[in-house]
Rosetta silent file (secondary structure, phi, psi, omega in degrees, C-alpha in Angstrom):
SEQUENCE: MSAWLQGLFLGAIWAGYGVATGQWVLLLSEGAFALGSAAIVWRLLAPPRALVSLLGCISLVAVLFWLVGPGPCLILASIASLTARFAQIVTTVRTHSAAGVSIATWSVIAASNAAWAANGVQRADTIFTWSAAAGALASLLVIVTCLVIQTPSRLV
SCORE:     score description
SCORE:     0.000 S_00000001
   1 L     0.000  -53.662 -176.982   15.012  -25.305   10.027 S_00000001
   2 H   -60.341  -31.607  178.198   14.463  -29.036   10.751 S_00000001
   3 H   -70.771  -36.336  176.466   14.860  -30.088    7.243 S_00000001
   4 H   -76.403  -34.329  171.213   18.622  -28.564    6.928 S_00000001
   5 H   -65.308  -38.370  179.999   19.442  -30.090   10.246 S_00000001
   6 H   -61.432  -46.895 -171.312   18.001  -33.435    8.869 S_00000001
   7 H   -61.191  -50.867 -177.045   20.183  -32.721    5.679 S_00000001
   8 H   -62.414  -45.748  175.109   23.302  -32.211    7.756 S_00000001
   9 H   -56.616  -59.109 -172.348   22.472  -35.417    9.950 S_00000001
  10 H   -76.533  -33.119  169.924   21.944  -37.789    6.827 S_00000001
  11 H   -56.122  -32.037  173.629   24.843  -36.173    4.899 S_00000001
  12 H   -64.563  -42.440  178.742   27.135  -36.760    7.713 S_00000001
  13 H   -74.273  -24.415  169.052   26.025  -40.224    8.062 S_00000001
  14 H   -80.672  -29.930  174.226   26.529  -41.068    4.308 S_00000001
  15 H   -62.327  -44.791  176.291   29.651  -39.257    4.248 S_00000001
  16 H   -63.077  -41.839 -179.072   30.896  -41.313    7.369 S_00000001
  17 H   -59.431  -39.519 -176.186   29.789  -44.505    5.650 S_00000001
  18 H   -67.975  -38.378  171.429   31.859  -43.337    2.596 S_00000001
  19 H   -62.179  -48.002 -176.034   35.033  -42.990    5.068 S_00000001
  20 H   -61.436  -31.055 -178.249   34.292  -46.363    6.663 S_00000001
  21 H  -107.714    2.308 -175.553   34.127  -48.137    3.280 S_00000001
  22 L    65.275   32.142 -178.128   36.555  -46.200    1.389 S_00000001
  23 L  -102.900   93.577 -163.851   34.185  -44.696   -0.934 S_00000001
  24 H   -75.243  -39.269 -176.101   36.052  -41.254   -1.309 S_00000001
  25 H   -57.098  -42.838  175.134   33.354  -39.945   -3.947 S_00000001
  26 H   -59.713  -51.418  172.699   30.585  -40.677   -1.363 S_00000001
  27 H   -49.272  -49.799  177.920   32.562  -38.775    1.156 S_00000001
  28 H   -67.805  -39.628 -178.962   32.981  -35.796   -1.117 S_00000001
  29 H   -73.606  -41.736 -176.781   29.516  -35.678   -2.373 S_00000001
  30 H   -74.082  -43.071 -174.497   27.733  -36.228    0.860 S_00000001
  31 H   -71.845  -14.018  164.344   30.196  -34.257    2.890 S_00000001
  32 H   -75.308  -51.503  177.738   29.472  -31.296    0.530 S_00000001
  33 H   -48.792  -43.339 -175.758   25.889  -31.803    0.946 S_00000001
  34 H   -66.661  -41.949 -167.591   26.279  -31.887    4.821 S_00000001
  35 H   -67.719  -43.639 -179.537   28.572  -28.853    4.628 S_00000001
  36 H   -66.773  -39.237  173.655   25.935  -26.799    2.522 S_00000001
  37 H   -55.596  -49.800 -176.247   23.157  -27.931    4.962 S_00000001
  38 H   -66.362  -31.057 -178.137   25.386  -26.713    7.938 S_00000001
  39 H   -66.930  -39.293  176.986   25.924  -23.240    6.120 S_00000001
  40 H   -64.305  -38.490  168.296   22.301  -22.667    5.903 S_00000001
  41 H   -51.103  -30.854 -168.517   21.592  -23.520    9.565 S_00000001
  42 H   -76.938  -34.150 -179.875   24.389  -21.200   10.370 S_00000001
  43 H   -73.050  -31.148 -177.293   22.593  -18.403    8.276 S_00000001
  44 H   -77.998  -49.305 -171.931   19.182  -19.116    9.748 S_00000001
  45 L   -91.107  169.409  175.750   20.010  -19.447   13.443 S_00000001
  46 L   -75.716  143.716 -176.576   21.555  -17.071   15.731 S_00000001
  47 H   -48.512  -44.524 -178.729   25.326  -17.986   16.074 S_00000001
  48 H   -61.253  -44.133 -177.905   25.326  -19.442   19.579 S_00000001
  49 H   -70.649  -45.281 -176.997   22.080  -21.642   18.731 S_00000001
  50 H   -50.704  -50.487 -172.227   23.566  -22.431   15.294 S_00000001
  51 H   -71.282  -39.055  167.730   26.809  -23.698   16.783 S_00000001
  52 H   -50.513  -54.646 -174.228   24.916  -25.826   19.407 S_00000001
  53 H   -62.825  -46.849  179.038   22.833  -27.378   16.707 S_00000001
  54 H   -65.048  -45.695  173.969   25.716  -28.129   14.559 S_00000001
  55 H   -68.585  -29.610  175.321   27.869  -29.575   17.028 S_00000001
  56 H   -76.891  -22.735  174.606   25.051  -31.602   18.507 S_00000001
  57 H   -65.452  -57.853 -176.835   24.251  -32.882   15.117 S_00000001
  58 H   -63.059  -45.825 -176.959   27.819  -33.911   14.315 S_00000001
  59 H   -65.614  -22.214  177.348   28.204  -35.394   17.796 S_00000001
  60 H   -72.847  -48.689 -178.836   25.062  -37.544   17.500 S_00000001
  61 H   -62.680  -42.577 -170.967   26.483  -39.051   14.187 S_00000001
  62 H   -65.821  -38.116  173.106   29.805  -39.619   15.740 S_00000001
  63 H   -60.348  -45.117  178.047   28.222  -41.418   18.762 S_00000001
  64 H   -54.321  -49.105  176.596   26.067  -43.451   16.483 S_00000001
  65 H   -62.617  -38.386 -174.310   29.059  -44.712   14.385 S_00000001
  66 H   -77.918  -24.562 -172.736   30.940  -45.551   17.517 S_00000001
  67 H   -87.410  -49.645 -170.415   27.930  -47.327   19.189 S_00000001
  68 H  -119.206  -16.722  178.967   26.487  -49.197   16.330 S_00000001
  69 L    98.322  163.838 -175.902   28.870  -49.072   13.340 S_00000001
  70 H   -65.468  -30.572 -178.882   28.438  -47.746    9.762 S_00000001
  71 H   -64.416  -60.689  176.409   25.980  -50.361    8.513 S_00000001
  72 H   -57.520  -30.771 -179.419   23.186  -49.768   11.115 S_00000001
  73 H   -74.641  -28.566  175.215   23.788  -45.934   10.863 S_00000001
  74 H   -75.547  -26.692  173.240   23.174  -46.169    7.084 S_00000001
  75 H   -69.947  -47.042 -178.594   19.905  -48.055    7.726 S_00000001
  76 H   -61.451  -43.948 -179.558   18.959  -45.416   10.175 S_00000001
  77 H   -67.843  -48.801  171.791   19.708  -42.658    7.683 S_00000001
  78 H   -53.149  -39.424  178.617   17.620  -44.567    5.140 S_00000001
  79 H   -71.626  -48.180  171.693   14.729  -44.747    7.382 S_00000001
  80 H   -48.038  -48.084 -178.328   14.941  -41.111    8.204 S_00000001
  81 H   -70.433  -42.115 -177.351   15.153  -40.243    4.478 S_00000001
  82 H   -69.630  -35.586  177.906   12.204  -42.463    3.410 S_00000001
  83 H   -52.854  -43.335 -172.988   10.118  -40.901    6.416 S_00000001
  84 H   -71.434  -40.112 -171.229   10.780  -37.461    4.848 S_00000001
  85 H   -74.073  -33.059  176.137    9.722  -38.476    1.351 S_00000001
  86 H   -71.404  -20.920  171.590    6.618  -40.153    2.679 S_00000001
  87 H   -68.367  -45.820  178.758    5.820  -37.076    4.633 S_00000001
  88 H   -60.316  -31.990  171.509    6.025  -35.100    1.457 S_00000001
  89 H   -63.035  -48.694 -177.336    3.651  -37.566   -0.177 S_00000001
  90 H   -65.420  -42.441  177.621    1.091  -37.412    2.685 S_00000001
  91 H   -68.478  -38.625  165.895    1.291  -33.708    2.793 S_00000001
  92 H   -44.539  -57.828  178.952    0.709  -33.475   -1.070 S_00000001
  93 H   -58.141  -59.040  176.394   -2.186  -35.734   -0.915 S_00000001
  94 H   -47.211  -47.022 -168.346   -3.807  -34.212    2.213 S_00000001
  95 H   -85.729  -19.349 -161.541   -3.491  -30.503    0.828 S_00000001
  96 L    48.264   45.026 -173.451   -4.288  -31.731   -2.792 S_00000001
  97 L  -138.902  130.288  170.544   -1.531  -29.445   -3.831 S_00000001
  98 L  -112.977   25.704  170.127    1.967  -30.079   -5.268 S_00000001
  99 L   -56.602  132.856  169.560    2.743  -26.301   -4.903 S_00000001
 100 L    85.665    2.000 -176.064    6.281  -25.706   -3.798 S_00000001
 101 L  -108.584  120.309 -178.016    7.348  -29.332   -4.708 S_00000001
 102 L   -92.183  104.998 -175.435   10.032  -29.478   -7.451 S_00000001
 103 H   -60.725  -42.644 -171.284    9.483  -32.417   -9.722 S_00000001
 104 H   -72.045  -26.526  177.519   12.843  -31.625  -11.336 S_00000001
 105 H   -70.801  -41.296 -177.921   14.699  -31.705   -7.888 S_00000001
 106 H   -63.057  -40.248  165.893   12.954  -34.894   -7.054 S_00000001
 107 H   -58.489  -38.388 -177.902   14.087  -36.268  -10.311 S_00000001
 108 H   -65.950  -50.116 -173.280   17.687  -35.397   -9.799 S_00000001
 109 H   -55.138  -46.079 -169.966   17.316  -37.031   -6.233 S_00000001
 110 H   -67.097  -44.358 -175.831   15.775  -40.161   -7.618 S_00000001
 111 H   -70.568  -38.991  172.254   18.531  -40.658  -10.544 S_00000001
 112 H   -58.586  -41.001  177.394   21.282  -39.917   -7.959 S_00000001
 113 H   -65.126  -30.508  173.743   19.860  -42.559   -5.548 S_00000001
 114 H   -69.001  -46.901  179.006   19.663  -44.914   -8.555 S_00000001
 115 H   -59.956  -48.433 -175.427   23.144  -44.272   -9.566 S_00000001
 116 H   -67.707  -33.664  169.436   24.408  -44.908   -5.921 S_00000001
 117 H   -62.500  -47.680  168.962   22.407  -48.227   -5.960 S_00000001
 118 H   -43.367  -53.306  174.146   24.194  -49.140   -9.053 S_00000001
 119 H   -62.050  -33.794  174.090   27.459  -48.297   -7.453 S_00000001
 120 H   -72.074  -38.292  178.796   26.481  -50.496   -4.432 S_00000001
 121 H   -61.834  -37.725 -179.619   25.787  -53.518   -6.756 S_00000001
 122 H   -61.777  -39.324 -174.121   29.213  -52.996   -8.393 S_00000001
 123 H   -81.220   -6.723 -166.390   30.783  -52.836   -4.907 S_00000001
 124 L    49.470   51.060  177.709   28.658  -55.836   -3.608 S_00000001
 125 L  -117.533   98.426 -173.283   27.535  -53.714   -0.742 S_00000001
 126 H   -61.545  -51.610 -178.225   23.960  -54.984    0.078 S_00000001
 127 H   -47.462  -62.097 -168.051   23.194  -52.346    2.713 S_00000001
 128 H   -57.910  -40.528  176.237   24.318  -49.617    0.652 S_00000001
 129 H   -62.318  -59.815 -171.253   22.469  -50.899   -2.596 S_00000001
 130 H   -64.240  -23.499  177.381   19.188  -51.400   -0.765 S_00000001
 131 H   -70.737  -50.368 -175.857   19.408  -48.132    1.071 S_00000001
 132 H   -72.085  -37.303 -178.550   20.029  -46.119   -2.147 S_00000001
 133 H   -67.668  -41.908 -177.226   17.398  -48.163   -4.300 S_00000001
 134 H   -61.879  -39.877  179.056   14.843  -47.529   -1.512 S_00000001
 135 H   -54.840  -52.295 -168.606   15.732  -43.647   -1.842 S_00000001
 136 H   -72.090  -34.801  173.948   15.334  -43.755   -5.461 S_00000001
 137 H   -64.137  -46.195 -177.202   11.980  -45.622   -5.340 S_00000001
 138 H   -67.605  -40.431  178.050   10.550  -43.318   -2.727 S_00000001
 139 H   -59.103  -46.013 -179.430   11.722  -40.262   -4.754 S_00000001
 140 H   -65.489  -27.681  175.440    9.903  -41.686   -7.710 S_00000001
 141 H   -80.450  -24.659 -177.930    6.656  -41.991   -5.700 S_00000001
 142 H   -66.534  -46.710 -170.370    7.053  -38.386   -4.516 S_00000001
 143 H   -78.516  -33.348  170.710    7.119  -37.428   -8.238 S_00000001
 144 H   -63.133  -34.033  167.303    4.285  -39.682   -9.354 S_00000001
 145 H   -55.617  -45.875  176.187    2.169  -38.242   -6.433 S_00000001
 146 H   -61.522  -46.325 -177.871    2.920  -34.821   -7.522 S_00000001
 147 H   -59.938  -36.067  179.312    2.040  -35.515  -11.280 S_00000001
 148 H   -67.869  -41.007 -173.832   -1.215  -37.105  -10.187 S_00000001
 149 H   -72.188  -40.280 -173.101   -2.109  -34.250   -7.996 S_00000001
 150 H   -76.866  -18.089  179.197   -1.202  -31.629  -10.626 S_00000001
 151 L  -122.660   66.554 -172.986   -3.126  -33.403  -13.458 S_00000001
 152 L   -75.107  140.630  171.993   -6.298  -34.706  -11.619 S_00000001
 153 L   -40.675  145.639  168.063   -8.570  -37.131  -13.567 S_00000001
 154 L   -79.755    2.899 -176.350  -11.428  -35.990  -15.558 S_00000001
 155 L   -95.494  -18.689  176.127  -13.598  -38.638  -14.108 S_00000001
 156 L   -73.011    0.000    0.000  -13.578  -36.908  -10.683 S_00000001
């Protein structure tokens, strides 16, 4: 459940950044991701609890944008996103298993982040570029970790 709330939170921040910087494609793609996450939260929780969770998440994003602005919010979203990726790596290494981790999904995420980083370079948006590039690199680390775990060395 917390992963879907995190998806809503992060998607809302990136979509909000799209609005603040006039990147309508970012608004549409991340807004769709946030809405998809919200729909899953709605399905998994009882309606009163789902409503409180969804409104709380959206309110938190709105307050953060109002208090610190879009750039710092994007940095916060990137830190949260990197934390989730590194938690995946730690869990995979700790359990010695990549079961349930989709390398295909992480590959799409890495490619998507790399494309967003290229967009940031083209738009000369340093915060956006570094945030997206960090996500791409961390996603690649998840992939490499899973591949190493799935195909252990014959020397061990």
